[in-house]
PDB file of C-alpha atoms and ligand atoms in Angstrom:
ATOM      1  CA  MET A   1       0.000   0.000   0.000  1.00 50.00           C
ATOM      2  CA  HIS A   2       1.248   3.514  -0.836  1.00 56.00           C
ATOM      3  CA  SER A   3       2.149   5.451   2.371  1.00 56.00           C
ATOM      4  CA  PRO A   4       1.428   9.200   2.503  1.00 63.00           C
ATOM      5  CA  THR A   5       4.428  11.570   2.333  1.00 72.00           C
ATOM      6  CA  LEU A   6       4.867  13.250   5.706  1.00 71.00           C
ATOM      7  CA  PRO A   7       6.215  16.826   6.018  1.00 68.00           C
ATOM      8  CA  PRO A   8       9.794  17.065   7.360  1.00 66.00           C
ATOM      9  CA  PRO A   9      10.154  17.393  11.143  1.00 67.00           C
ATOM     10  CA  ALA A  10       9.693  20.956  12.389  1.00 62.00           C
ATOM     11  CA  GLN A  11      13.382  21.365  13.297  1.00 62.00           C
ATOM     12  CA  ASP A  12      14.368  20.636   9.662  1.00 67.00           C
ATOM     13  CA  ARG A  13      12.104  23.287   8.169  1.00 70.00           C
ATOM     14  CA  ALA A  14      13.832  26.626   7.588  1.00 72.00           C
ATOM     15  CA  PRO A  15      11.668  29.598   8.598  1.00 70.00           C
ATOM     16  CA  PRO A  16      10.630  31.786   5.655  1.00 73.00           C
ATOM     17  CA  PRO A  17      12.877  34.873   5.215  1.00 76.00           C
ATOM     18  CA  ASP A  18       9.986  37.214   6.020  1.00 78.00           C
ATOM     19  CA  ALA A  19       9.533  35.526   9.365  1.00 72.00           C
ATOM     20  CA  VAL A  20      13.235  35.865  10.188  1.00 75.00           C
ATOM     21  CA  ALA A  21      13.124  39.564   9.296  1.00 80.00           C
ATOM     22  CA  ALA A  22      10.052  40.010  11.447  1.00 84.00           C
ATOM     23  CA  TRP A  23      11.769  38.830  14.596  1.00 91.00           C
ATOM     24  CA  HIS A  24      15.009  40.750  14.053  1.00 95.00           C
ATOM     25  CA  SER A  25      15.677  44.452  14.522  1.00 95.00           C
ATOM     26  CA  THR A  26      18.550  46.822  13.886  1.00 97.00           C
ATOM     27  CA  VAL A  27      19.645  48.616  17.047  1.00 97.00           C
ATOM     28  CA  HIS A  28      21.981  51.594  17.332  1.00 98.00           C
ATOM     29  CA  LEU A  29      23.879  51.951  20.585  1.00 98.00           C
ATOM     30  CA  VAL A  30      26.832  53.997  21.753  1.00 98.00           C
ATOM     31  CA  VAL A  31      28.847  51.552  23.801  1.00 98.00           C
ATOM     32  CA  ASN A  32      31.744  52.936  25.823  1.00 98.00           C
ATOM     33  CA  GLY A  33      31.778  55.974  23.553  1.00 98.00           C
ATOM     34  CA  ARG A  34      31.773  54.000  20.297  1.00 98.00           C
ATOM     35  CA  PRO A  35      28.725  53.912  17.978  1.00 98.00           C
ATOM     36  CA  ARG A  36      27.650  50.317  17.338  1.00 98.00           C
ATOM     37  CA  THR A  37      24.956  48.963  15.016  1.00 98.00           C
ATOM     38  CA  LEU A  38      23.619  45.467  15.614  1.00 97.00           C
ATOM     39  CA  THR A  39      20.968  43.373  13.926  1.00 96.00           C
ATOM     40  CA  LEU A  40      19.555  41.200  16.658  1.00 97.00           C
ATOM     41  CA  ASP A  41      16.821  38.736  17.363  1.00 96.00           C
ATOM     42  CA  ASN A  42      14.256  40.876  19.205  1.00 97.00           C
ATOM     43  CA  ARG A  43      14.546  38.553  22.208  1.00 97.00           C
ATOM     44  CA  THR A  44      18.260  39.291  22.748  1.00 98.00           C
ATOM     45  CA  SER A  45      18.940  40.738  26.181  1.00 98.00           C
ATOM     46  CA  LEU A  46      21.231  43.714  26.461  1.00 98.00           C
ATOM     47  CA  LEU A  47      23.565  41.420  28.407  1.00 98.00           C
ATOM     48  CA  ASP A  48      23.815  38.956  25.525  1.00 98.00           C
ATOM     49  CA  ALA A  49      24.183  41.794  23.019  1.00 98.00           C
ATOM     50  CA  LEU A  50      27.191  43.048  24.980  1.00 98.00           C
ATOM     51  CA  ARG A  51      28.771  39.679  25.633  1.00 98.00           C
ATOM     52  CA  GLU A  52      27.896  37.609  22.561  1.00 98.00           C
ATOM     53  CA  HIS A  53      27.655  40.258  19.842  1.00 98.00           C
ATOM     54  CA  LEU A  54      30.157  42.909  20.971  1.00 98.00           C
ATOM     55  CA  GLN A  55      32.551  40.586  22.825  1.00 98.00           C
ATOM     56  CA  LEU A  56      32.441  42.826  25.897  1.00 98.00           C
ATOM     57  CA  CYS A  57      32.650  40.023  28.428  1.00 98.00           C
ATOM     58  CA  GLY A  58      33.421  42.219  31.430  1.00 97.00           C
ATOM     59  CA  THR A  59      29.686  42.357  32.114  1.00 98.00           C
ATOM     60  CA  LYS A  60      28.986  39.029  33.778  1.00 98.00           C
ATOM     61  CA  LYS A  61      26.088  36.605  33.562  1.00 98.00           C
ATOM     62  CA  GLY A  62      25.364  35.230  36.999  1.00 98.00           C
ATOM     63  CA  CYS A  63      21.724  34.253  37.408  1.00 98.00           C
ATOM     64  CA  ASP A  64      20.261  35.692  34.145  1.00 98.00           C
ATOM     65  CA  HIS A  65      17.141  36.371  36.252  1.00 97.00           C
ATOM     66  CA  GLY A  66      17.668  39.780  37.852  1.00 98.00           C
ATOM     67  CA  GLN A  67      18.721  38.361  41.193  1.00 98.00           C
ATOM     68  CA  CYS A  68      22.502  38.792  41.497  1.00 98.00           C
ATOM     69  CA  GLY A  69      23.521  42.093  39.888  1.00 98.00           C
ATOM     70  CA  ALA A  70      26.562  40.592  38.130  1.00 98.00           C
ATOM     71  CA  CYS A  71      25.246  41.971  34.820  1.00 98.00           C
ATOM     72  CA  THR A  72      24.929  45.588  36.000  1.00 98.00           C
ATOM     73  CA  ALA A  73      25.944  48.224  33.465  1.00 98.00           C
ATOM     74  CA  LEU A  74      25.082  51.883  33.014  1.00 98.00           C
ATOM     75  CA  VAL A  75      22.529  52.938  30.407  1.00 98.00           C
ATOM     76  CA  ASP A  76      22.334  56.691  29.911  1.00 98.00           C
ATOM     77  CA  GLY A  77      24.079  56.989  33.269  1.00 97.00           C
ATOM     78  CA  ARG A  78      21.620  54.785  35.183  1.00 98.00           C
ATOM     79  CA  ARG A  79      22.495  51.342  36.462  1.00 98.00           C
ATOM     80  CA  ILE A  80      20.368  48.470  35.212  1.00 98.00           C
ATOM     81  CA  ASN A  81      20.392  44.687  35.250  1.00 98.00           C
ATOM     82  CA  THR A  82      21.205  44.054  31.606  1.00 98.00           C
ATOM     83  CA  CYS A  83      19.893  40.484  31.783  1.00 98.00           C
ATOM     84  CA  LEU A  84      16.380  41.825  32.367  1.00 98.00           C
ATOM     85  CA  SER A  85      16.358  44.299  29.517  1.00 98.00           C
ATOM     86  CA  LEU A  86      16.012  43.651  25.813  1.00 98.00           C
ATOM     87  CA  ALA A  87      18.640  45.311  23.640  1.00 98.00           C
ATOM     88  CA  VAL A  88      15.922  46.604  21.283  1.00 98.00           C
ATOM     89  CA  MET A  89      14.536  48.687  24.163  1.00 98.00           C
ATOM     90  CA  HIS A  90      17.689  50.821  24.137  1.00 98.00           C
ATOM     91  CA  GLU A  91      17.737  52.267  20.630  1.00 98.00           C
ATOM     92  CA  GLY A  92      20.048  55.311  20.677  1.00 98.00           C
ATOM     93  CA  SER A  93      21.184  54.781  24.279  1.00 98.00           C
ATOM     94  CA  GLU A  94      24.654  55.276  25.684  1.00 98.00           C
ATOM     95  CA  VAL A  95      25.855  52.143  27.418  1.00 98.00           C
ATOM     96  CA  THR A  96      28.858  52.056  29.724  1.00 98.00           C
ATOM     97  CA  THR A  97      30.326  48.751  30.800  1.00 98.00           C
ATOM     98  CA  ILE A  98      33.267  48.056  33.071  1.00 98.00           C
ATOM     99  CA  GLU A  99      35.528  48.205  29.990  1.00 97.00           C
ATOM    100  CA  GLY A 100      34.461  51.817  29.480  1.00 97.00           C
ATOM    101  CA  LEU A 101      35.102  53.047  33.015  1.00 97.00           C
ATOM    102  CA  GLY A 102      38.871  52.870  33.149  1.00 93.00           C
ATOM    103  CA  THR A 103      41.927  51.240  31.648  1.00 92.00           C
ATOM    104  CA  PRO A 104      44.638  49.117  33.296  1.00 91.00           C
ATOM    105  CA  GLN A 105      46.910  52.168  33.036  1.00 94.00           C
ATOM    106  CA  GLN A 106      44.310  54.627  34.282  1.00 96.00           C
ATOM    107  CA  LEU A 107      41.796  52.990  36.577  1.00 97.00           C
ATOM    108  CA  HIS A 108      38.493  54.604  37.464  1.00 98.00           C
ATOM    109  CA  PRO A 109      38.667  55.784  41.115  1.00 98.00           C
ATOM    110  CA  LEU A 110      36.302  52.987  42.148  1.00 98.00           C
ATOM    111  CA  GLN A 111      38.386  50.360  40.359  1.00 98.00           C
ATOM    112  CA  ASP A 112      41.461  51.716  42.101  1.00 98.00           C
ATOM    113  CA  ALA A 113      39.713  51.709  45.498  1.00 98.00           C
ATOM    114  CA  PHE A 114      38.437  48.142  45.007  1.00 98.00           C
ATOM    115  CA  VAL A 115      42.015  47.007  44.379  1.00 97.00           C
ATOM    116  CA  ARG A 116      43.466  48.841  47.370  1.00 98.00           C
ATOM    117  CA  HIS A 117      40.666  47.745  49.735  1.00 98.00           C
ATOM    118  CA  ASP A 118      40.721  44.152  48.511  1.00 97.00           C
ATOM    119  CA  GLY A 119      37.067  44.490  47.485  1.00 97.00           C
ATOM    120  CA  PHE A 120      36.927  41.113  45.748  1.00 97.00           C
ATOM    121  CA  GLN A 121      38.126  37.529  45.865  1.00 97.00           C
ATOM    122  CA  CYS A 122      37.135  35.644  42.689  1.00 98.00           C
ATOM    123  CA  GLY A 123      36.176  38.916  40.980  1.00 98.00           C
ATOM    124  CA  TYR A 124      33.081  37.561  39.238  1.00 98.00           C
ATOM    125  CA  CYS A 125      30.716  40.076  40.825  1.00 98.00           C
ATOM    126  CA  THR A 126      33.218  42.946  40.657  1.00 98.00           C
ATOM    127  CA  PRO A 127      32.316  44.575  37.299  1.00 98.00           C
ATOM    128  CA  GLY A 128      28.681  44.678  38.381  1.00 98.00           C
ATOM    129  CA  GLN A 129      29.601  45.956  41.836  1.00 98.00           C
ATOM    130  CA  ILE A 130      31.686  48.782  40.367  1.00 98.00           C
ATOM    131  CA  CYS A 131      29.122  49.811  37.738  1.00 98.00           C
ATOM    132  CA  SER A 132      26.449  49.697  40.421  1.00 98.00           C
ATOM    133  CA  ALA A 133      28.553  51.829  42.760  1.00 98.00           C
ATOM    134  CA  VAL A 134      29.038  54.428  40.003  1.00 98.00           C
ATOM    135  CA  GLY A 135      25.257  54.559  39.586  1.00 98.00           C
ATOM    136  CA  ALA A 136      24.586  54.589  43.342  1.00 97.00           C
ATOM    137  CA  LEU A 137      26.937  57.517  43.971  1.00 97.00           C
ATOM    138  CA  ARG A 138      25.287  59.438  41.144  1.00 96.00           C
ATOM    139  CA  GLU A 139      21.846  58.739  42.671  1.00 96.00           C
ATOM    140  CA  LEU A 140      23.104  60.048  46.017  1.00 94.00           C
ATOM    141  CA  ARG A 141      24.475  63.210  44.387  1.00 93.00           C
ATOM    142  CA  GLU A 142      21.104  63.751  42.724  1.00 94.00           C
ATOM    143  CA  GLY A 143      19.240  63.207  46.020  1.00 93.00           C
ATOM    144  CA  VAL A 144      17.399  60.086  44.845  1.00 94.00           C
ATOM    145  CA  PRO A 145      15.985  58.359  47.953  1.00 93.00           C
ATOM    146  CA  SER A 146      16.472  54.665  48.686  1.00 92.00           C
ATOM    147  CA  HIS A 147      14.150  52.241  50.435  1.00 91.00           C
ATOM    148  CA  VAL A 148      15.696  53.103  53.819  1.00 92.00           C
ATOM    149  CA  THR A 149      15.712  56.896  53.402  1.00 92.00           C
ATOM    150  CA  ALA A 150      13.652  58.071  56.371  1.00 89.00           C
ATOM    151  CA  ASP A 151      12.768  61.557  55.151  1.00 89.00           C
ATOM    152  CA  LEU A 152      11.814  61.633  51.484  1.00 88.00           C
ATOM    153  CA  GLN A 153      11.860  65.453  51.487  1.00 88.00           C
ATOM    154  CA  ALA A 154      15.452  65.738  52.750  1.00 87.00           C
ATOM    155  CA  ARG A 155      18.649  64.920  50.891  1.00 87.00           C
ATOM    156  CA  PRO A 156      19.568  61.302  51.613  1.00 87.00           C
ATOM    157  CA  LEU A 157      22.542  60.904  53.931  1.00 86.00           C
ATOM    158  CA  ARG A 158      25.384  58.607  52.974  1.00 90.00           C
ATOM    159  CA  SER A 159      25.054  56.395  56.026  1.00 92.00           C
ATOM    160  CA  PRO A 160      26.399  52.812  56.036  1.00 93.00           C
ATOM    161  CA  GLU A 161      22.774  51.625  56.148  1.00 94.00           C
ATOM    162  CA  GLU A 162      21.954  53.722  53.055  1.00 94.00           C
ATOM    163  CA  MET A 163      24.941  52.410  51.152  1.00 95.00           C
ATOM    164  CA  ARG A 164      24.253  48.797  52.098  1.00 96.00           C
ATOM    165  CA  GLU A 165      20.687  49.163  50.841  1.00 96.00           C
ATOM    166  CA  ARG A 166      21.744  50.914  47.648  1.00 97.00           C
ATOM    167  CA  MET A 167      24.192  48.119  46.873  1.00 98.00           C
ATOM    168  CA  SER A 168      21.880  45.320  48.022  1.00 97.00           C
ATOM    169  CA  GLY A 169      21.097  44.256  44.447  1.00 97.00           C
ATOM    170  CA  ASN A 170      24.704  43.170  43.941  1.00 98.00           C
ATOM    171  CA  LEU A 171      25.485  39.858  45.565  1.00 98.00           C
ATOM    172  CA  CYS A 172      28.994  38.633  46.294  1.00 98.00           C
ATOM    173  CA  ARG A 173      29.320  34.916  46.887  1.00 97.00           C
ATOM    174  CA  CYS A 174      32.841  35.492  48.246  1.00 97.00           C
ATOM    175  CA  GLY A 175      31.451  37.778  50.928  1.00 96.00           C
ATOM    176  CA  ALA A 176      33.723  40.749  50.227  1.00 97.00           C
ATOM    177  CA  TYR A 177      30.967  43.119  51.349  1.00 97.00           C
ATOM    178  CA  SER A 178      32.811  44.994  54.112  1.00 97.00           C
ATOM    179  CA  ASN A 179      35.772  45.753  51.834  1.00 98.00           C
ATOM    180  CA  ILE A 180      33.440  46.754  48.995  1.00 98.00           C
ATOM    181  CA  GLN A 181      31.698  49.191  51.332  1.00 97.00           C
ATOM    182  CA  GLN A 182      35.057  50.636  52.443  1.00 97.00           C
ATOM    183  CA  ALA A 183      36.122  51.157  48.825  1.00 98.00           C
ATOM    184  CA  ILE A 184      32.882  52.924  47.897  1.00 98.00           C
ATOM    185  CA  ALA A 185      32.970  55.064  51.056  1.00 96.00           C
ATOM    186  CA  GLU A 186      36.504  56.199  50.300  1.00 97.00           C
ATOM    187  CA  VAL A 187      35.568  57.336  46.780  1.00 97.00           C
ATOM    188  CA  ALA A 188      32.411  59.039  48.039  1.00 95.00           C
ATOM    189  CA  ASP A 189      34.451  60.862  50.726  1.00 94.00           C
ATOM    190  CA  ALA A 190      36.936  62.041  48.095  1.00 94.00           C
ATOM    191  CA  GLU A 191      34.128  63.231  45.805  1.00 90.00           C
ATOM    192  CA  GLU A 192      32.497  65.157  48.644  1.00 88.00           C
ATOM    193  CA  ALA A 193      35.804  66.730  49.678  1.00 89.00           C
ATOM    194  CA  ALA A 194      36.414  67.879  46.089  1.00 89.00           C
ATOM    195  CA  ARG A 195      33.052  69.645  45.840  1.00 82.00           C
TER     196      ARG A 195
HETATM  197  S1  FES B   1      22.808  38.050  35.687  1.00 57.84           S
HETATM  198 FE1  FES B   1      21.521  39.766  35.731  1.00 57.84          FE
HETATM  199  S2  FES B   1      20.928  39.953  37.789  1.00 57.84           S
HETATM  200 FE2  FES B   1      22.060  38.099  37.740  1.00 57.84          FE
HETATM  201  S1  FES B   2      34.379  38.514  44.584  1.00 57.84           S
HETATM  202 FE1  FES B   2      33.657  36.504  44.197  1.00 57.84          FE
HETATM  203  S2  FES B   2      31.526  36.776  43.991  1.00 57.84           S
HETATM  204 FE2  FES B   2      32.211  38.700  44.666  1.00 57.84          FE
END
């Protein structure tokens, strides 16, 4: 008996070109001061765009679920978890990663302070910690309250409790927290003294 011809299995069928185009977008970013144009699957996170498409692997993937802060980078000056954000949401944005903050010859003050205060062990969380600290100090300068700011009308104080809360989205499995706090406090003190 003649058997009917079955269609090929789904995984062997190439999607039509129109469908591929429909789920891809061209995104323009300025990453660490350099204009970059990427054509990406719309589902690509900003983290994967940085790591997989721009080879900027300083931004780390820890949980990929918004829980650890290892993927923190600055977008238009604000810190975000890049694993939770689609690259296509950032058309035209300026992105700063750890590679854009300083160089081995000329460290950013926070990078320098982390080294001197031994603010890391394995270093996996460190790029996220430093980018987050840059964002947190900017928020303090701008008077943005945190969840532990008692008086929402007053300028937030840079108390240890404030700084612990502001950095609470960045986990460190090595437990370098006290040294991280010392490094950030030193840079904040220097910034305040210079004003
Ligand atoms: S990798 Fe983004 S929060 Fe953990
Ligand atoms: S230094 Fe190892 S996780 Fe923070």
